[in-house]
């Protein structure tokens, strides 16, 4: 039960609904709709153990489960409706009693946020759009919208004022706390009065906060002029590419990638971010003949940064945004027409020696990520043997 949900609308329900739910269930649904949309969630049926809601209950969070405000916790009563302040909402169903009931069913959909200011946290910069109609309605000119760094100018269209604010320039500030890395800047809208000011200037503070599992985007206005609160969630951008030699000069662009048994395969993972103070390492790589199932038939090359295949090795990289590694084509491939790789990468703060990026092999299968640390999954493939390979050949 539970999982990530990305459709614009759908239904959530407890396990076995409308039959009795099992005891000991703990399900979390993460609903993530398009940027600048919100999630509306309406419960249509609730039948659970009532009382203090200590044993069986439903929780609704305004964003990711571990880092967002709790909108409500309940186990009976009327059928509530919740609206998120962002494009993400989490729903948790927990059962831990001797008794079982029908459970719940809820419907969700996405609705436009309809704000005058929107923000997207892209891999290299913040994309902020301010409505010119809104500025004009408040008596402000689009030509007076600036950053503190006057060299970074917006693009002004007939409808919008658009800023692309890099994370490592234009006066963007970086701040690290217990569980986020914050990138923030200020867009200023000055009153046109030179001698007598009848309106306050607007300071529009924009920020992207990197959480353990997502990017959280924030817009708010200061100085009691405009109240804008916009939260969006996204993911790190990461890709993995095959190279034809340990020099890592020429990418392999063919797909599928035809290889020989015992051929060395060279891969490079690349994190797309303008923040130079991030480090990426290979945590786990597993092979499977099914790109959607890495559990039923799986072969681990490395797990929790511990090599599982004797041919697996890492290389020094020219940048902390790259992770380079290699392995040999293995016997696993001789039994399947195509093989895919799923690699879990760790992204940490450069120089954060408490993070797993610096701690090497770990024998623990499950672990908590440290502050400012994120896991990113990437699937690459397929890899196929060249025609004419001897299927009985093995790697030793």
JSON list of C-alpha atoms in Angstrom, two decimals, residues 159-314:
[
{"chain": "A", "resi": 159, "resn": "UNK", "atom": "CA", "xyz": [2.35, 39.84, -19.69]},
{"chain": "A", "resi": 160, "resn": "UNK", "atom": "CA", "xyz": [5.18, 38.93, -17.30]},
{"chain": "A", "resi": 161, "resn": "UNK", "atom": "CA", "xyz": [8.45, 39.84, -15.61]},
{"chain": "A", "resi": 162, "resn": "UNK", "atom": "CA", "xyz": [10.65, 36.74, -15.74]},
{"chain": "A", "resi": 163, "resn": "UNK", "atom": "CA", "xyz": [13.79, 36.12, -13.64]},
{"chain": "A", "resi": 164, "resn": "UNK", "atom": "CA", "xyz": [16.17, 33.18, -14.07]},
{"chain": "A", "resi": 165, "resn": "UNK", "atom": "CA", "xyz": [18.19, 33.44, -10.87]},
{"chain": "A", "resi": 166, "resn": "UNK", "atom": "CA", "xyz": [21.23, 31.12, -10.62]},
{"chain": "A", "resi": 167, "resn": "UNK", "atom": "CA", "xyz": [21.98, 29.35, -7.36]},
{"chain": "A", "resi": 168, "resn": "UNK", "atom": "CA", "xyz": [25.63, 30.44, -7.44]},
{"chain": "A", "resi": 169, "resn": "UNK", "atom": "CA", "xyz": [25.31, 34.03, -8.68]},
{"chain": "A", "resi": 170, "resn": "UNK", "atom": "CA", "xyz": [23.23, 37.22, -8.83]},
{"chain": "A", "resi": 171, "resn": "UNK", "atom": "CA", "xyz": [23.55, 37.63, -5.07]},
{"chain": "A", "resi": 172, "resn": "UNK", "atom": "CA", "xyz": [21.90, 34.30, -4.22]},
{"chain": "A", "resi": 173, "resn": "UNK", "atom": "CA", "xyz": [22.66, 33.37, -0.62]},
{"chain": "A", "resi": 174, "resn": "UNK", "atom": "CA", "xyz": [23.28, 29.83, 0.61]},
{"chain": "A", "resi": 175, "resn": "UNK", "atom": "CA", "xyz": [22.45, 28.69, 4.11]},
{"chain": "A", "resi": 176, "resn": "UNK", "atom": "CA", "xyz": [22.62, 25.23, 5.67]},
{"chain": "A", "resi": 177, "resn": "UNK", "atom": "CA", "xyz": [20.62, 24.04, 8.67]},
{"chain": "A", "resi": 178, "resn": "UNK", "atom": "CA", "xyz": [19.69, 20.67, 10.15]},
{"chain": "A", "resi": 179, "resn": "UNK", "atom": "CA", "xyz": [17.73, 19.25, 7.24]},
{"chain": "A", "resi": 180, "resn": "UNK", "atom": "CA", "xyz": [17.83, 21.71, 4.34]},
{"chain": "A", "resi": 181, "resn": "UNK", "atom": "CA", "xyz": [20.17, 23.72, 2.14]},
{"chain": "A", "resi": 182, "resn": "UNK", "atom": "CA", "xyz": [18.54, 27.05, 1.33]},
{"chain": "A", "resi": 183, "resn": "UNK", "atom": "CA", "xyz": [19.19, 29.17, -1.76]},
{"chain": "A", "resi": 184, "resn": "UNK", "atom": "CA", "xyz": [17.53, 32.59, -1.44]},
{"chain": "A", "resi": 185, "resn": "UNK", "atom": "CA", "xyz": [17.38, 35.92, -3.19]},
{"chain": "A", "resi": 186, "resn": "UNK", "atom": "CA", "xyz": [15.23, 39.05, -3.11]},
{"chain": "A", "resi": 187, "resn": "UNK", "atom": "CA", "xyz": [13.28, 40.67, -5.93]},
{"chain": "A", "resi": 188, "resn": "UNK", "atom": "CA", "xyz": [12.61, 44.32, -5.19]},
{"chain": "A", "resi": 189, "resn": "UNK", "atom": "CA", "xyz": [9.79, 46.42, -6.60]},
{"chain": "A", "resi": 190, "resn": "UNK", "atom": "CA", "xyz": [10.44, 50.12, -6.00]},
{"chain": "A", "resi": 191, "resn": "UNK", "atom": "CA", "xyz": [7.80, 52.82, -5.77]},
{"chain": "A", "resi": 192, "resn": "UNK", "atom": "CA", "xyz": [8.00, 55.40, -8.55]},
{"chain": "A", "resi": 193, "resn": "UNK", "atom": "CA", "xyz": [7.82, 58.37, -6.18]},
{"chain": "A", "resi": 194, "resn": "UNK", "atom": "CA", "xyz": [11.16, 60.14, -5.72]},
{"chain": "A", "resi": 195, "resn": "UNK", "atom": "CA", "xyz": [10.24, 62.77, -3.12]},
{"chain": "A", "resi": 196, "resn": "UNK", "atom": "CA", "xyz": [6.94, 61.62, -1.67]},
{"chain": "A", "resi": 197, "resn": "UNK", "atom": "CA", "xyz": [6.26, 57.89, -1.44]},
{"chain": "A", "resi": 198, "resn": "UNK", "atom": "CA", "xyz": [2.64, 56.91, -1.02]},
{"chain": "A", "resi": 199, "resn": "UNK", "atom": "CA", "xyz": [3.32, 53.16, -1.33]},
{"chain": "A", "resi": 200, "resn": "UNK", "atom": "CA", "xyz": [5.88, 50.96, 0.33]},
{"chain": "A", "resi": 201, "resn": "UNK", "atom": "CA", "xyz": [8.51, 49.19, -1.73]},
{"chain": "A", "resi": 202, "resn": "UNK", "atom": "CA", "xyz": [7.94, 45.46, -2.17]},
{"chain": "A", "resi": 203, "resn": "UNK", "atom": "CA", "xyz": [10.59, 42.94, -1.16]},
{"chain": "A", "resi": 204, "resn": "UNK", "atom": "CA", "xyz": [9.72, 39.60, -2.72]},
{"chain": "A", "resi": 205, "resn": "UNK", "atom": "CA", "xyz": [11.86, 36.91, -1.11]},
{"chain": "A", "resi": 206, "resn": "UNK", "atom": "CA", "xyz": [12.30, 33.78, -3.20]},
{"chain": "A", "resi": 207, "resn": "UNK", "atom": "CA", "xyz": [14.04, 30.61, -2.10]},
{"chain": "A", "resi": 208, "resn": "UNK", "atom": "CA", "xyz": [14.62, 26.98, -3.00]},
{"chain": "A", "resi": 209, "resn": "UNK", "atom": "CA", "xyz": [15.13, 24.61, -0.12]},
{"chain": "A", "resi": 210, "resn": "UNK", "atom": "CA", "xyz": [16.79, 21.26, -0.72]},
{"chain": "A", "resi": 211, "resn": "UNK", "atom": "CA", "xyz": [15.21, 18.68, 1.55]},
{"chain": "A", "resi": 212, "resn": "UNK", "atom": "CA", "xyz": [16.16, 15.03, 2.01]},
{"chain": "A", "resi": 213, "resn": "UNK", "atom": "CA", "xyz": [13.70, 13.88, -0.64]},
{"chain": "A", "resi": 214, "resn": "UNK", "atom": "CA", "xyz": [12.77, 16.93, -2.67]},
{"chain": "A", "resi": 215, "resn": "UNK", "atom": "CA", "xyz": [13.23, 20.55, -3.61]},
{"chain": "A", "resi": 216, "resn": "UNK", "atom": "CA", "xyz": [10.86, 22.84, -1.78]},
{"chain": "A", "resi": 217, "resn": "UNK", "atom": "CA", "xyz": [10.18, 26.17, -3.41]},
{"chain": "A", "resi": 218, "resn": "UNK", "atom": "CA", "xyz": [9.06, 29.21, -1.47]},
{"chain": "A", "resi": 219, "resn": "UNK", "atom": "CA", "xyz": [7.90, 32.69, -2.38]},
{"chain": "A", "resi": 220, "resn": "UNK", "atom": "CA", "xyz": [6.87, 35.26, 0.19]},
{"chain": "A", "resi": 221, "resn": "UNK", "atom": "CA", "xyz": [6.59, 39.03, 0.29]},
{"chain": "A", "resi": 222, "resn": "UNK", "atom": "CA", "xyz": [7.83, 41.30, 3.07]},
{"chain": "A", "resi": 223, "resn": "UNK", "atom": "CA", "xyz": [7.00, 44.78, 4.36]},
{"chain": "A", "resi": 224, "resn": "UNK", "atom": "CA", "xyz": [3.25, 44.20, 4.69]},
{"chain": "A", "resi": 225, "resn": "UNK", "atom": "CA", "xyz": [2.60, 44.88, 1.05]},
{"chain": "A", "resi": 226, "resn": "UNK", "atom": "CA", "xyz": [1.75, 41.59, -0.62]},
{"chain": "A", "resi": 227, "resn": "UNK", "atom": "CA", "xyz": [1.18, 38.22, 0.99]},
{"chain": "A", "resi": 228, "resn": "UNK", "atom": "CA", "xyz": [2.31, 35.52, -1.46]},
{"chain": "A", "resi": 229, "resn": "UNK", "atom": "CA", "xyz": [3.03, 31.96, -0.36]},
{"chain": "A", "resi": 230, "resn": "UNK", "atom": "CA", "xyz": [3.93, 29.50, -3.09]},
{"chain": "A", "resi": 231, "resn": "UNK", "atom": "CA", "xyz": [5.47, 26.08, -2.47]},
{"chain": "A", "resi": 232, "resn": "UNK", "atom": "CA", "xyz": [6.51, 23.64, -5.18]},
{"chain": "A", "resi": 233, "resn": "UNK", "atom": "CA", "xyz": [8.39, 20.34, -5.04]},
{"chain": "A", "resi": 234, "resn": "UNK", "atom": "CA", "xyz": [10.73, 18.80, -7.58]},
{"chain": "A", "resi": 235, "resn": "UNK", "atom": "CA", "xyz": [13.67, 16.39, -7.88]},
{"chain": "A", "resi": 236, "resn": "UNK", "atom": "CA", "xyz": [17.37, 16.52, -8.60]},
{"chain": "A", "resi": 237, "resn": "UNK", "atom": "CA", "xyz": [18.38, 16.14, -12.23]},
{"chain": "A", "resi": 238, "resn": "UNK", "atom": "CA", "xyz": [20.83, 13.24, -12.73]},
{"chain": "A", "resi": 239, "resn": "UNK", "atom": "CA", "xyz": [21.86, 11.07, -15.65]},
{"chain": "A", "resi": 240, "resn": "UNK", "atom": "CA", "xyz": [24.24, 8.14, -16.22]},
{"chain": "A", "resi": 241, "resn": "UNK", "atom": "CA", "xyz": [26.12, 7.66, -19.51]},
{"chain": "A", "resi": 242, "resn": "UNK", "atom": "CA", "xyz": [28.26, 4.82, -20.89]},
{"chain": "A", "resi": 243, "resn": "UNK", "atom": "CA", "xyz": [31.77, 5.65, -22.18]},
{"chain": "A", "resi": 244, "resn": "UNK", "atom": "CA", "xyz": [33.97, 3.58, -24.48]},
{"chain": "A", "resi": 245, "resn": "UNK", "atom": "CA", "xyz": [37.22, 3.77, -22.44]},
{"chain": "A", "resi": 246, "resn": "UNK", "atom": "CA", "xyz": [38.58, 4.69, -19.00]},
{"chain": "A", "resi": 247, "resn": "UNK", "atom": "CA", "xyz": [39.60, 8.06, -20.46]},
{"chain": "A", "resi": 248, "resn": "UNK", "atom": "CA", "xyz": [35.88, 9.03, -20.42]},
{"chain": "A", "resi": 249, "resn": "UNK", "atom": "CA", "xyz": [36.20, 11.07, -23.62]},
{"chain": "A", "resi": 250, "resn": "UNK", "atom": "CA", "xyz": [33.63, 9.50, -25.96]},
{"chain": "A", "resi": 251, "resn": "UNK", "atom": "CA", "xyz": [30.10, 8.70, -24.90]},
{"chain": "A", "resi": 252, "resn": "UNK", "atom": "CA", "xyz": [28.33, 5.58, -26.12]},
{"chain": "A", "resi": 253, "resn": "UNK", "atom": "CA", "xyz": [25.18, 6.93, -27.71]},
{"chain": "A", "resi": 254, "resn": "UNK", "atom": "CA", "xyz": [23.83, 3.70, -29.22]},
{"chain": "A", "resi": 255, "resn": "UNK", "atom": "CA", "xyz": [20.78, 2.14, -27.58]},
{"chain": "A", "resi": 256, "resn": "UNK", "atom": "CA", "xyz": [20.71, -0.74, -26.95]},
{"chain": "A", "resi": 257, "resn": "UNK", "atom": "CA", "xyz": [24.42, -0.92, -26.16]},
{"chain": "A", "resi": 258, "resn": "UNK", "atom": "CA", "xyz": [25.80, -4.18, -27.66]},
{"chain": "A", "resi": 259, "resn": "UNK", "atom": "CA", "xyz": [28.73, -5.65, -25.73]},
{"chain": "A", "resi": 260, "resn": "UNK", "atom": "CA", "xyz": [30.85, -8.78, -25.32]},
{"chain": "A", "resi": 261, "resn": "UNK", "atom": "CA", "xyz": [31.09, -10.90, -22.20]},
{"chain": "A", "resi": 262, "resn": "UNK", "atom": "CA", "xyz": [33.99, -9.79, -19.99]},
{"chain": "A", "resi": 263, "resn": "UNK", "atom": "CA", "xyz": [34.06, -6.44, -21.77]},
{"chain": "A", "resi": 264, "resn": "UNK", "atom": "CA", "xyz": [34.77, -3.53, -19.44]},
{"chain": "A", "resi": 265, "resn": "UNK", "atom": "CA", "xyz": [31.87, -1.09, -19.18]},
{"chain": "A", "resi": 266, "resn": "UNK", "atom": "CA", "xyz": [32.61, 2.49, -18.12]},
{"chain": "A", "resi": 267, "resn": "UNK", "atom": "CA", "xyz": [29.91, 4.73, -16.71]},
{"chain": "A", "resi": 268, "resn": "UNK", "atom": "CA", "xyz": [29.71, 8.31, -15.52]},
{"chain": "A", "resi": 269, "resn": "UNK", "atom": "CA", "xyz": [26.93, 9.76, -13.38]},
{"chain": "A", "resi": 270, "resn": "UNK", "atom": "CA", "xyz": [26.41, 13.50, -13.70]},
{"chain": "A", "resi": 271, "resn": "UNK", "atom": "CA", "xyz": [24.51, 15.77, -11.32]},
{"chain": "A", "resi": 272, "resn": "UNK", "atom": "CA", "xyz": [23.01, 18.79, -13.11]},
{"chain": "A", "resi": 273, "resn": "UNK", "atom": "CA", "xyz": [23.21, 21.62, -10.58]},
{"chain": "A", "resi": 274, "resn": "UNK", "atom": "CA", "xyz": [24.83, 25.03, -10.57]},
{"chain": "A", "resi": 275, "resn": "UNK", "atom": "CA", "xyz": [25.77, 24.65, -6.89]},
{"chain": "A", "resi": 276, "resn": "UNK", "atom": "CA", "xyz": [29.50, 23.78, -6.84]},
{"chain": "A", "resi": 277, "resn": "UNK", "atom": "CA", "xyz": [29.31, 22.69, -3.19]},
{"chain": "A", "resi": 278, "resn": "UNK", "atom": "CA", "xyz": [27.57, 19.37, -3.84]},
{"chain": "A", "resi": 279, "resn": "UNK", "atom": "CA", "xyz": [29.15, 15.92, -4.10]},
{"chain": "A", "resi": 280, "resn": "UNK", "atom": "CA", "xyz": [27.73, 12.81, -5.78]},
{"chain": "A", "resi": 281, "resn": "UNK", "atom": "CA", "xyz": [28.77, 9.19, -5.13]},
{"chain": "A", "resi": 282, "resn": "UNK", "atom": "CA", "xyz": [27.53, 5.78, -6.25]},
{"chain": "A", "resi": 283, "resn": "UNK", "atom": "CA", "xyz": [25.61, 4.11, -3.41]},
{"chain": "A", "resi": 284, "resn": "UNK", "atom": "CA", "xyz": [23.97, 1.06, -5.02]},
{"chain": "A", "resi": 285, "resn": "UNK", "atom": "CA", "xyz": [23.83, -0.38, -8.54]},
{"chain": "A", "resi": 286, "resn": "UNK", "atom": "CA", "xyz": [21.68, -3.41, -9.37]},
{"chain": "A", "resi": 287, "resn": "UNK", "atom": "CA", "xyz": [21.11, -5.17, -12.71]},
{"chain": "A", "resi": 288, "resn": "UNK", "atom": "CA", "xyz": [17.82, -6.69, -13.87]},
{"chain": "A", "resi": 289, "resn": "UNK", "atom": "CA", "xyz": [16.29, -7.94, -17.15]},
{"chain": "A", "resi": 290, "resn": "UNK", "atom": "CA", "xyz": [13.16, -5.90, -16.32]},
{"chain": "A", "resi": 291, "resn": "UNK", "atom": "CA", "xyz": [13.52, -2.08, -16.19]},
{"chain": "A", "resi": 292, "resn": "UNK", "atom": "CA", "xyz": [10.47, -1.91, -13.90]},
{"chain": "A", "resi": 293, "resn": "UNK", "atom": "CA", "xyz": [11.42, -4.70, -11.47]},
{"chain": "A", "resi": 294, "resn": "UNK", "atom": "CA", "xyz": [14.78, -4.72, -9.70]},
{"chain": "A", "resi": 295, "resn": "UNK", "atom": "CA", "xyz": [13.74, -7.17, -6.99]},
{"chain": "A", "resi": 296, "resn": "UNK", "atom": "CA", "xyz": [12.60, -10.46, -8.62]},
{"chain": "A", "resi": 297, "resn": "UNK", "atom": "CA", "xyz": [15.79, -11.07, -10.65]},
{"chain": "A", "resi": 298, "resn": "UNK", "atom": "CA", "xyz": [18.55, -8.84, -9.40]},
{"chain": "A", "resi": 299, "resn": "UNK", "atom": "CA", "xyz": [22.34, -8.80, -9.50]},
{"chain": "A", "resi": 300, "resn": "UNK", "atom": "CA", "xyz": [24.08, -6.25, -7.30]},
{"chain": "A", "resi": 301, "resn": "UNK", "atom": "CA", "xyz": [27.29, -4.65, -8.53]},
{"chain": "A", "resi": 302, "resn": "UNK", "atom": "CA", "xyz": [27.59, -2.43, -5.45]},
{"chain": "A", "resi": 303, "resn": "UNK", "atom": "CA", "xyz": [25.28, -2.06, -2.45]},
{"chain": "A", "resi": 304, "resn": "UNK", "atom": "CA", "xyz": [25.49, 0.61, 0.23]},
{"chain": "A", "resi": 305, "resn": "UNK", "atom": "CA", "xyz": [28.84, 1.61, -1.35]},
{"chain": "A", "resi": 306, "resn": "UNK", "atom": "CA", "xyz": [30.15, -1.97, -0.79]},
{"chain": "A", "resi": 307, "resn": "UNK", "atom": "CA", "xyz": [31.29, -3.70, -4.03]},
{"chain": "A", "resi": 308, "resn": "UNK", "atom": "CA", "xyz": [29.41, -6.97, -4.64]},
{"chain": "A", "resi": 309, "resn": "UNK", "atom": "CA", "xyz": [30.95, -7.77, -8.03]},
{"chain": "A", "resi": 310, "resn": "UNK", "atom": "CA", "xyz": [34.75, -8.30, -8.07]},
{"chain": "A", "resi": 311, "resn": "UNK", "atom": "CA", "xyz": [35.12, -6.30, -11.28]},
{"chain": "A", "resi": 312, "resn": "UNK", "atom": "CA", "xyz": [33.44, -3.17, -9.88]},
{"chain": "A", "resi": 313, "resn": "UNK", "atom": "CA", "xyz": [35.80, -0.21, -9.39]},
{"chain": "A", "resi": 314, "resn": "UNK", "atom": "CA", "xyz": [35.58, 3.58, -9.15]}
]
